[in-house]
Amino acid sequence: MKIIKLSQAHNFNKQDFDEMVVALGYFDGVHKGHQKVILKAKEIAETKGYKSAVMTFTPHPLTVLRNQVEEDCITSLEEKIQLIERFEIDLLFIVEFTKEFASLLPQQFIDEYIINLNVKHVVAGYDFTYGSLGKGTMETLPFHSRNQFLYTTVEKQTDHARKISSSLIRKVVRSGDVTYAQTLLGRPYSVNGLVIHGDKRGRTIGFPTANIEVGEGYLLPPTGVYAVTATVRGKEYKGVCNIGFKPTFNKEKAARPSIEVHIFDFHSEIYDENVAVSWYKRIRSEQKFNNVEELIEQITKDKTAALQFFMQKTV
Ligand SMILES: Cc1cc2nc3c(=O)[nH]c(=O)nc-3n(C[C@H](O)[C@H](O)[C@H](O)COP(=O)(O)O)c2cc1C
Ligand SMILES: Nc1ncnc2c1ncn2[C@@H]1O[C@H](COP(=O)(O)OP(=O)(O)OP(=O)(O)O)[C@@H](O)[C@H]1O
């Protein structure tokens, strides 16, 4: 997949590109609704012999337009790129979203970012908007197309009558229902981070853990214990994860919860390495135990619960 960054007043024109079909949107999470849009573009590209493309924007339009602090993202830009790559898309346009870009009139956006890039077919969801104040909609698209391209509108994708959306997924992950998040995303909710040094207590209680540091602004499930997988050095392992403040040992609550994964059947040293944690099922809330023995007893049960979950999952 070729990645092309576009800033305003880019110098590309039609001759620079093969004819293409483009899927438009911000695509935070690349959830099932987004996937439908991207796959539709791919399907049309295959039937018509066009290149397939996705156009996304960074940073999030709301941070630029309403000076909002960026919402916790479901996928960082790098993760979004990786996920879109899995659909075997030919081109990914990453448009720098600035105040100037946002002030483009709908017709200017279409002229400069669609017609000028040799786009022959546009795919977007029923509620996609473009141009200043979101004045361009799927209804105005035929007018703005100047008969230079066709378009396909993807109808609302729902789960039990609720629109599958990034905001619904954020709400669901924050509530701890990582199993439902998986349904909406079409894959488990995951975060990437680096393994940092912890208090080194884990190994002394028989449950060594990889402490994962994730970047700020990452959406996290609430504190508690979860059945997870950890992908390390390209291999996926099952495990059990505690997100929390370890109240059994810590009197003072840290500023941010720690994310600790006890990875099953894994014994390598992985400090400073990248680990992707995927959340499958919430097992329980974090508790303050009276002593280490009680904690060990409970973690043993948590491990059994996670193993049972993964055993049932593969049946
Ligand atoms: C599956 C699992 C469940 C845990 N549950 C709790 C808990 O309920 N309460 C708590 O205080 N700590 C809990 N912990 C955190 C342990 O206290 C922590 O792993 C141990 O102190 C080692 O910390 P360290 O990696 O910083 O050395 C849990 C850890 C794991 C792996
Ligand atoms: N549930 C859905 N059904 C159909 N199309 C969708 C759905 N969710 C998003 N889309 C479309 O996917 C593209 C990317 O969506 P984008 O991230 O820009 O905005 P969105 O509609 O606000 O998505 P979300 O609400 O998930 O943040 C757009 O064309 C949008 O219309």
Tab-separated table of C-alpha atoms and ligand atoms in Angstrom:
chain	number	residue	atom	x	y	z
A	1	MET	CA	0.000	0.000	0.000
A	2	LYS	CA	1.407	3.358	-1.009
A	3	ILE	CA	0.994	6.118	1.586
A	4	ILE	CA	0.634	9.665	0.294
A	5	LYS	CA	0.517	12.603	2.694
A	6	LEU	CA	-1.432	15.548	1.395
A	7	SER	CA	-1.262	19.024	2.810
A	8	GLN	CA	-3.159	21.984	1.538
A	9	ALA	CA	-2.132	23.339	-1.811
A	10	HIS	CA	-0.687	19.979	-2.804
A	11	ASN	CA	0.790	19.886	-6.282
A	12	PHE	CA	-0.688	16.660	-7.544
A	13	ASN	CA	-2.856	16.539	-10.592
A	14	LYS	CA	-4.758	13.934	-12.598
A	15	GLN	CA	-1.723	12.757	-14.543
A	16	ASP	CA	0.003	11.663	-11.335
A	17	PHE	CA	-2.470	8.863	-10.631
A	18	ASP	CA	-4.168	5.904	-12.249
A	19	GLU	CA	-7.949	6.000	-12.202
A	20	MET	CA	-9.118	5.110	-8.729
A	21	VAL	CA	-12.010	4.558	-6.369
A	22	VAL	CA	-11.657	6.196	-2.961
A	23	ALA	CA	-13.288	5.482	0.404
A	24	LEU	CA	-13.631	8.691	2.452
A	25	GLY	CA	-13.640	9.181	6.207
A	26	TYR	CA	-11.698	9.629	9.425
A	27	PHE	CA	-11.988	5.900	10.232
A	28	ASP	CA	-11.045	5.908	13.939
A	29	GLY	CA	-11.189	2.257	14.967
A	30	VAL	CA	-11.657	0.920	11.438
A	31	HIS	CA	-14.824	-0.687	12.843
A	32	LYS	CA	-17.389	-2.804	11.019
A	33	GLY	CA	-19.161	0.274	9.571
A	34	HIS	CA	-15.847	1.605	8.241
A	35	GLN	CA	-14.889	-1.826	6.949
A	36	LYS	CA	-18.048	-1.957	4.868
A	37	VAL	CA	-17.092	1.378	3.249
A	38	ILE	CA	-13.490	0.308	2.591
A	39	LEU	CA	-14.481	-3.119	1.256
A	40	LYS	CA	-17.087	-1.561	-1.033
A	41	ALA	CA	-14.368	0.638	-2.557
A	42	LYS	CA	-12.155	-2.419	-3.018
A	43	GLU	CA	-14.983	-4.346	-4.656
A	44	ILE	CA	-15.719	-1.502	-7.102
A	45	ALA	CA	-11.998	-1.162	-7.892
A	46	GLU	CA	-11.863	-4.847	-8.764
A	47	THR	CA	-14.947	-4.746	-10.998
A	48	LYS	CA	-13.958	-1.603	-12.833
A	49	GLY	CA	-10.210	-2.130	-12.992
A	50	TYR	CA	-9.424	0.966	-10.922
A	51	LYS	CA	-6.868	1.318	-8.165
A	52	SER	CA	-8.381	1.186	-4.668
A	53	ALA	CA	-7.757	4.054	-2.263
A	54	VAL	CA	-8.710	5.277	1.198
A	55	MET	CA	-8.558	8.945	2.185
A	56	THR	CA	-8.326	9.764	5.859
A	57	PHE	CA	-7.573	12.906	7.842
A	58	THR	CA	-5.254	13.758	10.704
A	59	PRO	CA	-5.579	15.033	13.374
A	60	HIS	CA	-9.233	14.494	14.211
A	61	PRO	CA	-11.377	17.295	12.681
A	62	LEU	CA	-12.978	18.130	16.041
A	63	THR	CA	-9.617	18.902	17.669
A	64	VAL	CA	-8.986	21.491	14.974
A	65	LEU	CA	-12.493	22.897	14.637
A	66	ARG	CA	-13.634	23.046	18.229
A	67	ASN	CA	-10.237	23.105	19.934
A	68	GLN	CA	-11.322	19.943	21.709
A	69	VAL	CA	-8.702	17.804	23.370
A	70	GLU	CA	-8.366	14.808	21.123
A	71	GLU	CA	-10.768	12.098	22.234
A	72	ASP	CA	-9.030	8.940	23.347
A	73	CYS	CA	-8.310	7.247	20.081
A	74	ILE	CA	-9.349	3.697	19.338
A	75	THR	CA	-6.576	3.399	16.784
A	76	SER	CA	-3.465	5.545	16.489
A	77	LEU	CA	-2.569	6.659	12.969
A	78	GLU	CA	-0.005	3.843	12.722
A	79	GLU	CA	-2.572	1.234	13.775
A	80	LYS	CA	-5.091	2.666	11.339
A	81	ILE	CA	-2.501	2.342	8.560
A	82	GLN	CA	-1.794	-1.285	9.521
A	83	LEU	CA	-5.483	-2.169	9.628
A	84	ILE	CA	-6.241	-0.549	6.273
A	85	GLU	CA	-3.235	-2.346	4.794
A	86	ARG	CA	-4.832	-5.671	5.734
A	87	PHE	CA	-7.608	-4.954	3.209
A	88	GLU	CA	-4.986	-4.843	0.447
A	89	ILE	CA	-5.781	-1.290	-0.576
A	90	ASP	CA	-3.451	0.231	-3.180
A	91	LEU	CA	-3.219	3.827	-1.939
A	92	LEU	CA	-3.760	5.574	1.375
A	93	PHE	CA	-4.085	9.362	1.346
A	94	ILE	CA	-3.468	10.993	4.696
A	95	VAL	CA	-4.750	14.549	4.535
A	96	GLU	CA	-3.459	17.056	7.040
A	97	PHE	CA	-6.588	18.505	8.629
A	98	THR	CA	-5.986	22.191	9.321
A	99	LYS	CA	-8.263	25.207	9.747
A	100	GLU	CA	-7.484	26.161	6.132
A	101	PHE	CA	-8.431	22.702	4.921
A	102	ALA	CA	-11.650	22.869	6.941
A	103	SER	CA	-12.552	26.181	5.364
A	104	LEU	CA	-12.512	24.800	1.815
A	105	LEU	CA	-15.890	25.071	0.162
A	106	PRO	CA	-17.430	21.705	-0.691
A	107	GLN	CA	-16.755	22.277	-4.404
A	108	GLN	CA	-13.117	23.176	-3.690
A	109	PHE	CA	-12.622	19.989	-1.679
A	110	ILE	CA	-14.085	17.916	-4.494
A	111	ASP	CA	-12.049	19.704	-7.169
A	112	GLU	CA	-8.731	19.551	-5.341
A	113	TYR	CA	-8.918	16.286	-3.424
A	114	ILE	CA	-11.135	14.142	-5.642
A	115	ILE	CA	-11.245	15.247	-9.270
A	116	ASN	CA	-7.636	16.441	-9.306
A	117	LEU	CA	-6.376	13.100	-7.979
A	118	ASN	CA	-8.067	11.230	-10.838
A	119	VAL	CA	-10.759	9.688	-8.623
A	120	LYS	CA	-13.448	8.044	-10.764
A	121	HIS	CA	-15.644	6.703	-7.980
A	122	VAL	CA	-16.260	7.843	-4.413
A	123	VAL	CA	-17.516	5.578	-1.603
A	124	ALA	CA	-18.661	6.959	1.744
A	125	GLY	CA	-21.187	6.290	4.461
A	126	TYR	CA	-24.703	7.746	4.380
A	127	ASP	CA	-23.694	10.478	6.879
A	128	PHE	CA	-20.373	11.535	5.382
A	129	THR	CA	-19.899	15.290	5.060
A	130	TYR	CA	-17.231	17.384	3.338
A	131	GLY	CA	-16.227	21.007	2.936
A	132	SER	CA	-16.620	23.944	5.264
A	133	LEU	CA	-19.250	23.504	7.990
A	134	GLY	CA	-19.926	20.020	6.664
A	135	LYS	CA	-22.123	21.532	3.990
A	136	GLY	CA	-21.290	18.868	1.432
A	137	THR	CA	-23.276	15.655	1.889
A	138	MET	CA	-23.932	12.506	-0.099
A	139	GLU	CA	-26.967	14.343	-1.526
A	140	THR	CA	-24.873	17.245	-2.858
A	141	LEU	CA	-22.121	14.974	-4.195
A	142	PRO	CA	-23.665	14.445	-7.674
A	143	PHE	CA	-23.823	18.226	-8.144
A	144	HIS	CA	-20.224	18.784	-7.004
A	145	SER	CA	-18.927	15.845	-9.074
A	146	ARG	CA	-19.103	17.875	-12.306
A	147	ASN	CA	-19.899	14.526	-13.970
A	148	GLN	CA	-16.295	13.489	-13.415
A	149	PHE	CA	-16.945	10.524	-11.120
A	150	LEU	CA	-19.643	8.214	-9.824
A	151	TYR	CA	-20.372	7.481	-6.184
A	152	THR	CA	-21.768	4.810	-3.870
A	153	THR	CA	-23.384	5.503	-0.514
A	154	VAL	CA	-23.037	2.801	2.141
A	155	GLU	CA	-26.171	2.493	4.233
A	156	LYS	CA	-26.117	2.710	8.038
A	157	GLN	CA	-24.434	-0.353	9.577
A	158	THR	CA	-26.052	-1.232	12.883
A	159	ASP	CA	-25.946	-3.700	15.726
A	160	HIS	CA	-29.332	-4.223	17.360
A	161	ALA	CA	-30.560	-0.992	15.745
A	162	ARG	CA	-27.637	1.037	17.133
A	163	LYS	CA	-25.300	2.716	14.655
A	164	ILE	CA	-21.868	1.142	14.798
A	165	SER	CA	-19.731	4.173	15.575
A	166	SER	CA	-16.457	5.178	17.149
A	167	SER	CA	-18.301	6.888	19.991
A	168	LEU	CA	-20.340	3.756	20.763
A	169	ILE	CA	-17.138	1.689	20.811
A	170	ARG	CA	-15.457	4.171	23.179
A	171	LYS	CA	-18.427	3.948	25.512
A	172	VAL	CA	-18.452	0.169	25.381
A	173	VAL	CA	-14.679	-0.175	26.023
A	174	ARG	CA	-14.889	2.321	28.914
A	175	SER	CA	-17.682	0.243	30.440
A	176	GLY	CA	-15.418	-2.842	30.379
A	177	ASP	CA	-17.536	-4.767	27.901
A	178	VAL	CA	-14.568	-5.693	25.737
A	179	THR	CA	-16.495	-8.670	24.352
A	180	TYR	CA	-19.107	-6.364	22.814
A	181	ALA	CA	-16.337	-4.050	21.565
A	182	GLN	CA	-15.006	-7.047	19.647
A	183	THR	CA	-18.417	-7.534	18.013
A	184	LEU	CA	-18.491	-3.894	16.861
A	185	LEU	CA	-14.888	-3.794	15.691
A	186	GLY	CA	-14.847	-7.188	14.022
A	187	ARG	CA	-11.666	-7.916	15.979
A	188	PRO	CA	-10.720	-7.591	19.659
A	189	TYR	CA	-9.928	-4.138	21.001
A	190	SER	CA	-6.124	-3.811	21.154
A	191	VAL	CA	-3.474	-1.395	22.300
A	192	ASN	CA	0.237	-1.305	21.636
A	193	GLY	CA	2.876	-0.393	24.166
A	194	LEU	CA	6.399	-0.932	25.372
A	195	VAL	CA	7.348	-3.294	28.190
A	196	ILE	CA	8.698	-1.239	31.090
A	197	HIS	CA	10.226	-2.195	34.421
A	198	GLY	CA	7.757	-2.745	37.273
A	199	ASP	CA	8.396	-3.441	40.950
A	200	LYS	CA	9.700	-6.949	40.034
A	201	ARG	CA	7.304	-8.397	42.608
A	202	GLY	CA	5.366	-10.484	40.088
A	203	ARG	CA	8.000	-13.171	39.668
A	204	THR	CA	8.352	-13.536	43.456
A	205	ILE	CA	4.658	-14.406	43.752
A	206	GLY	CA	4.760	-16.902	40.875
A	207	PHE	CA	3.089	-14.632	38.322
A	208	PRO	CA	5.659	-12.637	36.377
A	209	THR	CA	4.031	-9.849	34.406
A	210	ALA	CA	4.973	-7.676	31.465
A	211	ASN	CA	4.176	-4.059	32.422
A	212	ILE	CA	2.963	-2.299	29.314
A	213	GLU	CA	3.294	1.443	28.901
A	214	VAL	CA	0.867	2.839	26.361
A	215	GLY	CA	0.923	6.343	24.936
A	216	GLU	CA	-1.290	9.009	26.446
A	217	GLY	CA	-4.637	9.571	24.794
A	218	TYR	CA	-5.210	5.850	24.404
A	219	LEU	CA	-8.595	4.461	25.202
A	220	LEU	CA	-8.370	1.883	28.015
A	221	PRO	CA	-10.909	-0.471	29.565
A	222	PRO	CA	-11.658	0.264	33.248
A	223	THR	CA	-9.499	-1.228	35.997
A	224	GLY	CA	-9.964	-4.942	36.478
A	225	VAL	CA	-8.825	-8.339	35.325
A	226	TYR	CA	-9.247	-9.525	31.717
A	227	ALA	CA	-8.567	-12.534	29.490
A	228	VAL	CA	-6.192	-11.176	26.847
A	229	THR	CA	-3.726	-12.129	24.198
A	230	ALA	CA	-0.306	-10.543	23.955
A	231	THR	CA	1.489	-10.391	20.644
A	232	VAL	CA	5.237	-10.364	21.160
A	233	ARG	CA	7.854	-10.669	18.402
A	234	GLY	CA	5.095	-11.502	15.919
A	235	LYS	CA	3.677	-14.382	17.972
A	236	GLU	CA	0.377	-14.344	19.836
A	237	TYR	CA	0.169	-15.745	23.378
A	238	LYS	CA	-2.776	-16.106	25.715
A	239	GLY	CA	-2.656	-14.423	29.072
A	240	VAL	CA	-4.402	-12.635	31.876
A	241	CYS	CA	-4.148	-8.898	32.429
A	242	ASN	CA	-4.674	-6.595	35.375
A	243	ILE	CA	-5.313	-2.934	34.675
A	244	GLY	CA	-5.162	-1.106	37.929
A	245	PHE	CA	-3.431	0.433	40.891
A	246	LYS	CA	-2.476	-2.730	42.847
A	247	PRO	CA	-4.216	-1.580	46.042
A	248	THR	CA	-2.906	-4.651	47.899
A	249	PHE	CA	0.573	-3.103	47.780
A	250	ASN	CA	0.102	0.587	47.000
A	251	LYS	CA	-1.365	2.972	49.556
A	252	GLU	CA	-1.248	5.895	47.168
A	253	LYS	CA	-3.079	5.736	43.883
A	254	ALA	CA	-0.736	6.354	40.928
A	255	ALA	CA	-1.672	8.961	38.320
A	256	ARG	CA	-2.376	6.313	35.706
A	257	PRO	CA	-3.257	2.643	36.112
A	258	SER	CA	-0.636	0.067	35.202
A	259	ILE	CA	-1.300	-2.566	32.563
A	260	GLU	CA	0.254	-5.869	33.540
A	261	VAL	CA	0.001	-9.057	31.533
A	262	HIS	CA	0.886	-12.466	32.861
A	263	ILE	CA	1.617	-14.242	29.565
A	264	PHE	CA	1.045	-18.002	29.635
A	265	ASP	CA	3.928	-20.313	28.668
A	266	PHE	CA	6.277	-17.418	28.067
A	267	HIS	CA	9.676	-17.003	29.697
A	268	SER	CA	11.718	-14.542	27.614
A	269	GLU	CA	13.072	-11.175	28.706
A	270	ILE	CA	11.168	-8.525	26.733
A	271	TYR	CA	11.922	-5.190	28.411
A	272	ASP	CA	11.653	-2.270	25.961
A	273	GLU	CA	9.968	-4.430	23.341
A	274	ASN	CA	6.612	-3.693	21.749
A	275	VAL	CA	3.617	-5.750	22.833
A	276	ALA	CA	0.074	-5.589	21.450
A	277	VAL	CA	-2.539	-6.464	24.059
A	278	SER	CA	-5.957	-7.595	22.805
A	279	TRP	CA	-8.847	-7.643	25.248
A	280	TYR	CA	-11.306	-10.532	25.024
A	281	LYS	CA	-13.254	-10.804	28.264
A	282	ARG	CA	-13.612	-9.016	31.579
A	283	ILE	CA	-13.141	-11.433	34.480
A	284	ARG	CA	-13.535	-9.278	37.622
A	285	SER	CA	-12.838	-5.943	39.328
A	286	GLU	CA	-9.517	-5.179	40.982
A	287	GLN	CA	-9.553	-5.791	44.745
A	288	LYS	CA	-7.483	-4.955	47.799
A	289	PHE	CA	-6.446	-8.240	49.433
A	290	ASN	CA	-5.462	-8.688	53.081
A	291	ASN	CA	-2.256	-10.468	52.220
A	292	VAL	CA	-0.167	-11.817	49.335
A	293	GLU	CA	-1.479	-15.373	49.823
A	294	GLU	CA	-5.055	-14.272	49.124
A	295	LEU	CA	-3.888	-12.368	46.030
A	296	ILE	CA	-1.991	-15.433	44.756
A	297	GLU	CA	-5.069	-17.603	45.323
A	298	GLN	CA	-7.212	-15.176	43.343
A	299	ILE	CA	-4.720	-14.774	40.466
A	300	THR	CA	-4.602	-18.601	40.210
A	301	LYS	CA	-8.399	-18.544	39.753
A	302	ASP	CA	-8.134	-15.704	37.226
A	303	LYS	CA	-5.665	-17.738	35.190
A	304	THR	CA	-8.039	-20.726	35.189
A	305	ALA	CA	-10.929	-18.457	34.131
A	306	ALA	CA	-8.887	-17.061	31.244
A	307	LEU	CA	-7.745	-20.512	30.129
A	308	GLN	CA	-11.330	-21.754	30.264
A	309	PHE	CA	-12.492	-18.795	28.226
A	310	PHE	CA	-9.919	-19.435	25.505
A	311	MET	CA	-10.684	-23.174	25.498
A	312	GLN	CA	-14.409	-22.541	24.944
A	313	LYS	CA	-13.648	-19.913	22.311
A	314	THR	CA	-11.853	-22.367	20.042
A	315	VAL	CA	-14.578	-25.049	20.295
B	1	LIG	C1	-4.259	-11.586	36.793
B	1	LIG	C2	-3.818	-10.565	37.777
B	1	LIG	C3	-4.738	-10.078	38.694
B	1	LIG	C4	-4.356	-9.132	39.648
B	1	LIG	N1	-5.275	-8.659	40.531
B	1	LIG	C5	-4.902	-7.790	41.496
B	1	LIG	C6	-5.835	-7.312	42.458
B	1	LIG	O1	-7.034	-7.626	42.420
B	1	LIG	N2	-5.394	-6.465	43.411
B	1	LIG	C7	-4.080	-6.057	43.480
B	1	LIG	O2	-3.751	-5.320	44.385
B	1	LIG	N3	-3.191	-6.444	42.560
B	1	LIG	C8	-3.554	-7.306	41.576
B	1	LIG	N4	-2.659	-7.722	40.624
B	1	LIG	C9	-1.351	-7.054	40.547
B	1	LIG	C10	-0.298	-7.729	41.371
B	1	LIG	O3	-0.339	-7.148	42.622
B	1	LIG	C11	1.010	-7.435	40.648
B	1	LIG	O4	1.068	-8.200	39.483
B	1	LIG	C12	2.210	-7.750	41.503
B	1	LIG	O5	2.215	-6.938	42.603
B	1	LIG	C13	3.499	-7.538	40.709
B	1	LIG	O6	3.693	-6.184	40.407
B	1	LIG	P1	5.008	-5.715	39.581
B	1	LIG	O7	4.889	-6.241	38.171
B	1	LIG	O8	4.982	-4.226	39.613
B	1	LIG	O9	6.196	-6.292	40.248
B	1	LIG	C14	-3.014	-8.661	39.665
B	1	LIG	C15	-2.102	-9.141	38.725
B	1	LIG	C16	-2.480	-10.084	37.788
B	1	LIG	C17	-1.486	-10.585	36.794
B	2	LIG	N1	-22.231	2.603	10.943
B	2	LIG	C1	-21.898	3.064	9.747
B	2	LIG	N2	-22.599	2.688	8.659
B	2	LIG	C2	-22.266	3.138	7.426
B	2	LIG	N3	-21.255	3.982	7.189
B	2	LIG	C3	-20.537	4.387	8.244
B	2	LIG	C4	-20.809	3.947	9.568
B	2	LIG	N4	-19.924	4.536	10.413
B	2	LIG	C5	-19.138	5.294	9.629
B	2	LIG	N5	-19.500	5.221	8.340
B	2	LIG	C6	-18.867	5.867	7.193
B	2	LIG	O1	-17.501	5.496	7.194
B	2	LIG	C7	-16.701	6.605	6.773
B	2	LIG	C8	-15.751	6.953	7.877
B	2	LIG	O2	-16.470	7.464	8.992
B	2	LIG	P1	-15.895	8.638	9.858
B	2	LIG	O3	-14.910	8.045	10.771
B	2	LIG	O4	-15.413	9.736	8.991
B	2	LIG	O5	-17.137	9.242	10.564
B	2	LIG	P2	-18.299	8.718	11.445
B	2	LIG	O6	-19.513	8.463	10.624
B	2	LIG	O7	-18.417	9.767	12.457
B	2	LIG	O8	-17.832	7.400	12.093
B	2	LIG	P3	-17.900	7.181	13.645
B	2	LIG	O9	-19.272	7.610	14.103
B	2	LIG	O10	-17.674	5.748	13.785
B	2	LIG	O11	-16.802	8.037	14.208
B	2	LIG	C9	-17.660	7.740	6.456
B	2	LIG	O12	-17.873	7.723	5.077
B	2	LIG	C10	-18.895	7.393	7.264
B	2	LIG	O13	-20.046	7.930	6.706
